[in-house]
XYZ file of N, CA and C in Angstrom:
606
model
N -76.145 64.865 -8.804
C -75.918 63.461 -8.474
C -74.429 63.236 -8.224
N -74.094 62.529 -7.156
C -72.709 62.311 -6.815
C -72.077 61.177 -7.599
N -70.765 61.210 -7.689
C -70.017 60.120 -8.295
C -68.625 60.107 -7.684
N -67.951 58.991 -7.861
C -66.575 58.838 -7.404
C -65.691 58.670 -8.628
N -64.708 59.543 -8.774
C -63.726 59.382 -9.830
C -62.590 58.500 -9.344
N -62.230 57.503 -10.144
C -61.229 56.511 -9.757
C -60.115 56.486 -10.796
N -58.882 56.439 -10.331
C -57.738 56.170 -11.200
C -57.037 54.937 -10.665
N -56.917 53.925 -11.523
C -56.319 52.648 -11.144
C -55.145 52.349 -12.070
N -53.978 52.051 -11.485
C -52.782 51.681 -12.245
C -52.301 50.338 -11.710
N -52.122 49.358 -12.613
C -51.797 48.002 -12.183
C -50.757 47.387 -13.103
N -49.738 46.767 -12.519
C -48.746 46.015 -13.279
C -49.244 44.591 -13.473
N -49.177 44.113 -14.723
C -49.729 42.807 -15.075
C -48.791 42.092 -16.043
N -48.802 40.752 -16.034
C -48.023 40.019 -17.035
C -48.611 40.217 -18.426
N -47.794 39.962 -19.431
C -48.230 40.227 -20.798
C -49.437 39.394 -21.218
N -49.589 38.184 -20.669
C -50.764 37.404 -21.061
C -52.050 38.072 -20.575
N -52.006 38.717 -19.413
C -53.172 39.464 -18.930
C -53.410 40.705 -19.787
N -52.337 41.365 -20.199
C -52.473 42.528 -21.084
C -53.146 42.115 -22.388
N -52.764 40.959 -22.933
C -53.389 40.482 -24.167
C -54.864 40.162 -23.945
N -55.201 39.615 -22.790
C -56.602 39.325 -22.477
C -57.434 40.603 -22.438
N -56.859 41.670 -21.916
C -57.596 42.926 -21.766
C -57.655 43.745 -23.049
N -56.752 43.497 -23.982
C -56.658 44.333 -25.176
C -57.987 44.492 -25.916
N -58.779 43.434 -26.142
C -60.042 43.628 -26.871
C -61.039 44.526 -26.145
N -60.858 44.714 -24.849
C -61.795 45.518 -24.062
C -61.331 46.962 -23.896
N -60.157 47.271 -24.422
C -59.605 48.623 -24.283
C -59.912 49.399 -25.551
N -60.690 50.461 -25.427
C -61.104 51.240 -26.593
C -59.905 51.970 -27.190
N -59.644 51.716 -28.474
C -58.480 52.326 -29.107
C -58.567 53.845 -29.130
N -59.791 54.399 -29.214
C -59.895 55.847 -29.316
C -59.483 56.540 -28.022
N -59.398 55.788 -26.921
C -58.949 56.401 -25.676
C -57.470 56.753 -25.718
N -56.727 56.137 -26.650
C -55.305 56.443 -26.736
C -55.047 57.677 -27.591
N -56.088 58.231 -28.221
C -55.930 59.404 -29.066
C -56.657 60.593 -28.450
N -55.964 61.676 -28.159
C -56.614 62.840 -27.557
C -57.625 63.473 -28.509
N -58.564 64.224 -27.955
C -59.457 65.032 -28.774
C -58.646 66.207 -29.317
N -58.449 66.298 -30.633
C -57.504 67.293 -31.167
C -57.857 68.734 -30.818
N -59.108 69.140 -31.010
C -59.464 70.548 -30.794
C -59.304 70.947 -29.334
N -59.824 70.108 -28.444
C -59.752 70.419 -27.019
C -58.306 70.407 -26.526
N -57.543 69.411 -26.989
C -56.146 69.343 -26.579
C -55.354 70.530 -27.123
N -55.689 70.963 -28.348
C -54.990 72.110 -28.927
C -55.230 73.368 -28.103
N -56.461 73.552 -27.620
C -56.746 74.724 -26.793
C -55.964 74.663 -25.483
N -55.882 73.463 -24.907
C -55.135 73.321 -23.649
C -53.655 73.618 -23.864
N -53.093 73.053 -24.936
C -51.676 73.295 -25.203
C -51.423 74.779 -25.486
N -52.333 75.413 -26.203
C -52.160 76.831 -26.523
C -52.153 77.690 -25.264
N -52.891 77.244 -24.256
C -52.939 77.999 -23.001
C -51.673 77.816 -22.180
N -50.867 76.814 -22.536
C -49.700 76.486 -21.727
C -50.060 75.852 -20.402
N -51.344 75.550 -20.236
C -51.813 74.969 -18.979
C -52.046 75.999 -17.899
N -51.806 77.273 -18.206
C -51.961 78.333 -17.204
C -53.287 79.047 -17.414
N -54.287 78.605 -16.716
C -55.589 79.260 -16.758
C -56.172 79.241 -15.348
N -57.036 80.194 -15.031
C -57.616 80.231 -13.685
C -58.617 79.104 -13.483
N -58.571 78.487 -12.317
C -59.578 77.485 -11.995
C -60.903 78.168 -11.681
N -60.823 79.281 -10.983
C -62.025 80.036 -10.643
C -61.863 81.485 -11.084
N -62.973 82.147 -11.329
C -62.945 83.545 -11.710
C -64.127 84.261 -11.077
N -64.003 85.573 -10.965
C -65.068 86.378 -10.379
C -66.024 86.828 -11.480
N -67.290 86.529 -11.308
C -68.309 86.912 -12.280
C -69.392 87.687 -11.543
N -69.324 89.013 -11.691
C -70.309 89.884 -11.043
C -70.406 89.612 -9.540
N -69.234 89.451 -8.934
C -69.214 89.250 -7.492
C -69.376 87.816 -7.039
N -69.582 86.892 -7.996
C -69.727 85.471 -7.649
C -68.465 84.732 -8.077
N -67.974 83.865 -7.211
C -66.800 83.060 -7.532
C -67.264 81.793 -8.242
N -66.931 81.664 -9.526
C -67.426 80.545 -10.324
C -66.257 79.844 -11.006
N -66.507 78.613 -11.431
C -65.501 77.867 -12.187
C -65.266 78.542 -13.530
N -64.009 78.708 -13.896
C -63.700 79.373 -15.162
C -64.078 78.482 -16.341
N -64.322 79.123 -17.476
C -64.653 78.375 -18.696
C -63.506 77.444 -19.074
N -62.273 77.933 -18.924
C -61.110 77.108 -19.275
C -61.023 75.861 -18.403
N -61.314 76.010 -17.116
C -61.275 74.854 -16.219
C -62.366 73.852 -16.568
N -63.546 74.342 -16.923
C -64.630 73.449 -17.328
C -64.250 72.693 -18.597
N -63.671 73.406 -19.574
C -63.257 72.752 -20.817
C -62.205 71.688 -20.546
N -61.253 72.006 -19.667
C -60.205 71.039 -19.347
C -60.797 69.822 -18.651
N -61.690 70.035 -17.713
C -62.320 68.913 -17.017
C -63.068 68.013 -17.996
N -63.666 68.605 -19.038
C -64.422 67.813 -20.006
C -63.535 66.842 -20.773
N -62.226 67.135 -20.866
C -61.320 66.211 -21.539
C -61.289 64.845 -20.864
N -61.658 64.795 -19.595
C -61.537 63.569 -18.811
C -62.865 62.824 -18.671
N -63.890 63.272 -19.412
C -65.190 62.616 -19.302
C -65.234 61.296 -20.060
N -64.336 61.119 -21.041
C -64.321 59.881 -21.825
C -63.330 58.915 -21.187
N -63.756 58.319 -20.078
C -62.862 57.421 -19.366
C -63.109 55.974 -19.798
N -62.262 55.077 -19.336
C -62.449 53.668 -19.635
C -63.792 53.199 -19.085
N -64.407 52.265 -19.789
C -65.761 51.880 -19.437
C -65.842 50.643 -18.557
N -67.085 50.275 -18.268
C -67.334 49.143 -17.386
C -66.822 47.834 -17.970
N -66.826 47.718 -19.300
C -66.391 46.464 -19.919
C -64.939 46.159 -19.570
N -64.085 47.160 -19.677
C -62.676 46.959 -19.337
C -62.521 46.667 -17.853
N -63.231 47.409 -17.007
C -63.153 47.195 -15.562
C -63.592 45.782 -15.204
N -64.693 45.313 -15.807
C -65.180 43.959 -15.526
C -64.173 42.911 -15.989
N -63.569 43.134 -17.156
C -62.569 42.187 -17.652
C -61.348 42.162 -16.738
N -60.956 43.312 -16.248
C -59.835 43.387 -15.311
C -60.153 42.635 -14.024
N -61.355 42.840 -13.488
C -61.741 42.181 -12.242
C -61.864 40.666 -12.412
N -62.077 40.211 -13.649
C -62.243 38.787 -13.908
C -60.922 38.060 -14.144
N -59.814 38.780 -14.137
C -58.524 38.115 -14.322
C -58.298 37.090 -13.216
N -57.706 35.933 -13.552
C -57.596 34.863 -12.552
C -56.663 35.181 -11.391
N -55.648 36.008 -11.619
C -54.697 36.320 -10.556
C -54.813 37.787 -10.175
N -54.966 38.045 -8.889
C -55.069 39.417 -8.406
C -53.673 39.952 -8.098
N -53.324 41.127 -8.634
C -51.985 41.666 -8.370
C -51.812 42.037 -6.911
N -50.579 41.940 -6.425
C -50.288 42.318 -5.052
C -50.249 43.827 -4.894
N -50.259 44.308 -3.655
C -50.275 45.754 -3.412
C -49.056 46.477 -3.964
N -47.933 45.769 -4.082
C -46.736 46.417 -4.613
C -46.836 46.665 -6.114
N -47.832 46.046 -6.752
C -48.010 46.180 -8.195
C -49.315 46.870 -8.559
N -49.939 47.563 -7.627
C -51.211 48.224 -7.934
C -51.344 49.521 -7.146
N -52.110 50.432 -7.724
C -52.361 51.735 -7.100
C -53.750 52.187 -7.511
N -54.529 52.616 -6.542
C -55.858 53.146 -6.843
C -56.124 54.351 -5.957
N -56.614 55.420 -6.563
C -56.944 56.634 -5.824
C -58.322 57.101 -6.269
N -59.077 57.661 -5.334
C -60.452 58.070 -5.596
C -60.649 59.532 -5.207
N -61.625 60.162 -5.857
C -62.021 61.526 -5.503
C -63.526 61.644 -5.668
N -64.178 62.267 -4.701
C -65.613 62.490 -4.782
C -65.905 63.638 -5.740
N -66.691 63.351 -6.784
C -67.048 64.342 -7.802
C -65.805 64.996 -8.401
N -64.800 64.185 -8.647
C -63.567 64.705 -9.230
C -62.814 63.612 -9.952
N -61.763 63.984 -10.649
C -60.967 63.035 -11.421
C -59.504 63.168 -11.012
N -58.920 62.133 -10.410
C -57.513 62.220 -10.005
C -56.565 62.523 -11.154
N -56.844 61.970 -12.345
C -55.940 62.228 -13.464
C -56.031 63.675 -13.937
N -57.197 64.293 -13.800
C -57.310 65.714 -14.145
C -56.429 66.550 -13.228
N -56.427 66.219 -11.934
C -55.575 66.943 -10.990
C -54.104 66.782 -11.353
N -53.698 65.551 -11.685
C -52.302 65.304 -12.040
C -51.917 66.062 -13.301
N -52.744 65.960 -14.343
C -52.402 66.592 -15.618
C -52.429 68.112 -15.521
N -53.361 68.658 -14.748
C -53.353 70.104 -14.528
C -52.071 70.516 -13.810
N -51.666 69.721 -12.838
C -50.433 70.025 -12.129
C -49.217 69.986 -13.033
N -49.137 68.975 -13.889
C -47.976 68.815 -14.757
C -47.944 69.829 -15.884
N -49.117 70.194 -16.413
C -49.181 71.030 -17.603
C -49.093 70.186 -18.860
N -49.412 70.771 -20.032
C -49.507 69.977 -21.261
C -48.193 69.366 -21.725
N -47.077 70.079 -21.600
C -45.813 69.544 -22.111
C -45.406 68.280 -21.373
N -45.489 68.284 -20.043
C -45.122 67.093 -19.268
C -46.160 65.993 -19.419
N -47.430 66.360 -19.510
C -48.473 65.350 -19.706
C -48.263 64.607 -21.015
N -47.798 65.312 -22.050
C -47.549 64.666 -23.337
C -46.440 63.622 -23.260
N -45.630 63.657 -22.210
C -44.584 62.646 -22.041
C -45.144 61.322 -21.535
N -46.334 61.346 -20.943
C -46.942 60.128 -20.415
C -47.589 59.340 -21.546
N -47.614 58.012 -21.453
C -48.216 57.214 -22.521
C -49.733 57.339 -22.525
N -50.335 56.958 -23.655
C -51.788 56.885 -23.735
C -52.457 58.236 -23.773
N -53.678 58.247 -23.273
C -54.497 59.456 -23.310
C -54.849 59.904 -21.903
N -54.181 60.916 -21.397
C -54.545 61.558 -20.137
C -54.781 60.554 -19.013
N -53.852 59.620 -18.869
C -53.940 58.669 -17.764
C -54.497 57.313 -18.116
N -54.975 57.122 -19.340
C -55.509 55.823 -19.757
C -54.553 55.173 -20.753
N -54.041 53.991 -20.418
C -53.176 53.272 -21.343
C -53.128 51.799 -20.973
N -52.747 50.991 -21.955
C -52.570 49.550 -21.781
C -51.285 49.178 -22.507
N -50.235 48.859 -21.751
C -48.912 48.659 -22.320
C -48.374 47.277 -21.999
N -47.900 46.529 -23.007
C -47.140 45.315 -22.707
C -45.777 45.681 -22.131
N -45.073 44.681 -21.645
C -43.820 44.932 -20.928
C -42.809 45.715 -21.760
N -42.675 45.371 -23.039
C -41.688 46.060 -23.869
C -42.001 47.545 -23.995
N -43.281 47.890 -24.079
C -43.661 49.299 -24.198
C -43.479 50.039 -22.873
N -43.651 49.334 -21.755
C -43.373 49.952 -20.455
C -41.911 50.382 -20.388
N -41.023 49.502 -20.818
C -39.595 49.816 -20.800
C -39.284 51.008 -21.691
N -39.915 51.044 -22.879
C -39.666 52.169 -23.790
C -40.229 53.482 -23.240
N -41.361 53.394 -22.534
C -42.012 54.609 -22.032
C -41.344 55.164 -20.781
N -40.605 54.329 -20.051
C -40.094 54.728 -18.740
C -39.255 56.009 -18.754
N -38.331 56.214 -19.704
C -37.555 57.463 -19.662
C -38.424 58.719 -19.716
N -39.457 58.715 -20.552
C -40.350 59.871 -20.616
C -41.158 60.030 -19.335
N -41.583 58.909 -18.754
C -42.327 58.966 -17.496
C -41.436 59.521 -16.388
N -40.184 59.096 -16.372
C -39.228 59.646 -15.406
C -39.099 61.158 -15.576
N -38.996 61.600 -16.813
C -38.853 63.031 -17.067
C -40.074 63.810 -16.576
N -41.257 63.215 -16.731
C -42.490 63.906 -16.339
C -42.711 63.905 -14.835
N -42.430 62.769 -14.172
C -42.848 62.595 -12.780
C -41.718 62.660 -11.763
N -40.495 62.330 -12.152
C -39.375 62.329 -11.196
C -38.800 63.736 -11.101
N -39.553 64.613 -10.473
C -39.196 66.026 -10.441
C -38.856 66.443 -9.014
N -38.021 67.461 -8.904
C -37.556 67.913 -7.593
C -37.503 69.436 -7.561
N -37.210 69.959 -6.387
C -36.954 71.381 -6.229
C -38.134 72.260 -6.592
N -37.833 73.370 -7.262
C -38.860 74.363 -7.588
C -39.931 73.786 -8.500
N -39.523 72.960 -9.459
C -40.504 72.353 -10.360
C -41.498 71.512 -9.576
N -41.023 70.716 -8.640
C -41.935 69.885 -7.849
C -42.872 70.759 -7.010
N -42.351 71.810 -6.436
C -43.192 72.705 -5.644
C -44.297 73.312 -6.499
N -43.963 73.692 -7.731
C -44.963 74.269 -8.625
C -46.043 73.245 -8.970
N -45.619 72.026 -9.303
C -46.577 70.996 -9.708
C -47.489 70.610 -8.552
N -46.925 70.383 -7.373
C -47.769 69.985 -6.242
C -48.720 71.108 -5.841
N -48.284 72.362 -5.972
C -49.182 73.482 -5.665
C -50.345 73.531 -6.643
N -50.083 73.237 -7.909
C -51.157 73.236 -8.908
C -52.112 72.062 -8.680
N -51.574 70.911 -8.293
C -52.449 69.784 -7.959
C -53.353 70.150 -6.791
N -52.778 70.765 -5.775
C -53.562 71.214 -4.621
C -54.645 72.201 -5.053
N -54.289 73.120 -5.945
C -55.260 74.110 -6.402
C -56.420 73.445 -7.130
N -56.115 72.445 -7.956
C -57.192 71.739 -8.663
C -58.071 70.985 -7.676
N -57.466 70.313 -6.729
C -58.249 69.563 -5.750
C -59.153 70.490 -4.952
N -58.641 71.665 -4.611
C -59.425 72.603 -3.822
C -60.570 73.196 -4.633
N -60.290 73.535 -5.896
C -61.286 74.222 -6.697
C -62.247 73.333 -7.445
N -61.834 72.082 -7.755
C -62.624 71.262 -8.674
C -63.034 69.910 -8.113
N -62.620 69.565 -6.922
C -62.974 68.271 -6.328
C -63.854 68.521 -5.118
N -64.994 67.838 -5.080
C -65.985 68.077 -4.029
C -65.717 67.189 -2.814
N -64.542 67.360 -2.196
C -64.224 66.603 -0.984
C -63.938 65.141 -1.280
N -63.600 64.395 -0.241
C -63.401 62.964 -0.387
C -62.057 62.570 -0.954
N -61.114 63.520 -1.073
C -59.801 63.197 -1.630
C -58.987 62.423 -0.601
N -58.348 61.347 -1.029
C -57.669 60.496 -0.052
C -56.181 60.338 -0.348
N -55.576 61.260 -1.074
C -54.132 61.184 -1.293
C -53.574 62.589 -1.323
N -52.249 62.692 -1.225
C -51.619 63.996 -1.320
C -50.922 64.123 -2.673
N -50.568 65.336 -3.083
C -49.976 65.531 -4.405
C -48.691 64.739 -4.624
N -47.863 64.600 -3.588
C -46.628 63.838 -3.751
C -46.920 62.381 -4.077
N -47.941 61.822 -3.439
C -48.325 60.442 -3.737
C -48.769 60.294 -5.185
N -49.488 61.299 -5.691
C -49.993 61.242 -7.057
C -48.855 61.249 -8.073
N -47.724 61.814 -7.705
C -46.540 61.785 -8.559
C -45.710 60.527 -8.346
N -45.450 60.188 -7.085
C -44.446 59.179 -6.762
C -44.933 57.746 -6.926
N -46.186 57.475 -6.576
C -46.642 56.086 -6.599
C -46.754 55.533 -8.015
N -47.382 56.237 -8.968
C -47.376 55.715 -10.341
C -45.968 55.577 -10.913
N -45.084 56.516 -10.587
C -43.698 56.410 -11.052
C -43.043 55.157 -10.500
N -43.253 54.874 -9.217
C -42.707 53.657 -8.631
C -43.238 52.405 -9.298
N -44.523 52.416 -9.654
C -45.101 51.265 -10.351
C -44.461 51.077 -11.719
N -44.234 52.166 -12.441
C -43.562 52.073 -13.736
C -42.184 51.451 -13.570
N -41.451 51.897 -12.579
C -40.099 51.372 -12.376
C -40.122 49.894 -12.033
N -41.036 49.484 -11.145
C -41.117 48.070 -10.766
C -41.565 47.211 -11.937
N -42.537 47.700 -12.699
C -43.008 46.929 -13.850
C -41.879 46.726 -14.856
N -41.109 47.779 -15.126
C -39.991 47.653 -16.063
C -38.946 46.676 -15.532
N -38.654 46.749 -14.245
C -37.654 45.862 -13.649
C -38.121 44.419 -13.627
N -39.426 44.198 -13.442
C -39.974 42.844 -13.311
C -40.486 42.276 -14.627
N -40.362 43.012 -15.728
C -40.831 42.526 -17.018
C -42.342 42.427 -17.108
N -43.046 43.396 -16.538
C -44.505 43.391 -16.530
C -45.050 44.522 -17.392
N -46.286 44.333 -17.853
C -47.002 45.400 -18.531
C -47.746 46.253 -17.525
N -48.469 47.264 -18.033
C -49.219 48.168 -17.163
C -50.583 48.490 -17.762
N -51.579 48.457 -16.907
C -52.916 48.952 -17.235
C -53.183 50.182 -16.380
N -53.541 51.274 -17.013
C -53.943 52.481 -16.295
C -55.299 52.904 -16.831
N -56.270 53.066 -15.934
C -57.616 53.424 -16.386
C -58.291 54.358 -15.401
N -59.058 55.280 -15.963
C -59.883 56.191 -15.182
C -61.342 55.839 -15.427
N -62.129 55.897 -14.387
C -63.551 55.598 -14.520
C -64.321 56.302 -13.425
N -65.634 56.312 -13.577
C -66.518 56.902 -12.587
C -67.450 55.835 -12.045
N -67.700 55.897 -10.745
C -68.607 54.934 -10.129
C -69.608 55.654 -9.251
């Protein structure tokens, strides 16, 4: 059965963040310890695909990593977000989709565990008031504002994940996956706004 993986990042005023808070599951901000420990122990370097008796199959490590992203934000939060009285402008929102894939999985695989740990929340899901956006920005800059050889490595890994684990339908490039959320963080901090980031399947 097909599905669309969606990652949505939106800058919102603090009153909207407070409205959404009851609908944001607190356990989404805490990683699964055992699964995350295995990922960190691997250093993020594991094969996406492996040869099994002449058949090219998804590696066990890649399947385990993908499973970390199955606990995404639910319909309740999405419905509450859609019911907000004011719709954010395009300069304050970002949404990317993948057919039978998860955009945040591609990003986190590209970054690796150490850089992913610099991002707030749990693997792409967070709800931050304006003050927390400002506090989080230096770490987000360290994770996403990358250049040179490091950027080449990260974008190549994002491409590898998209090729091996996403069933077509990808509508962004790896640079966009790094630069657009970073730009939103910077604008939100400058404008005194909070941020909602959520992953879901439709």
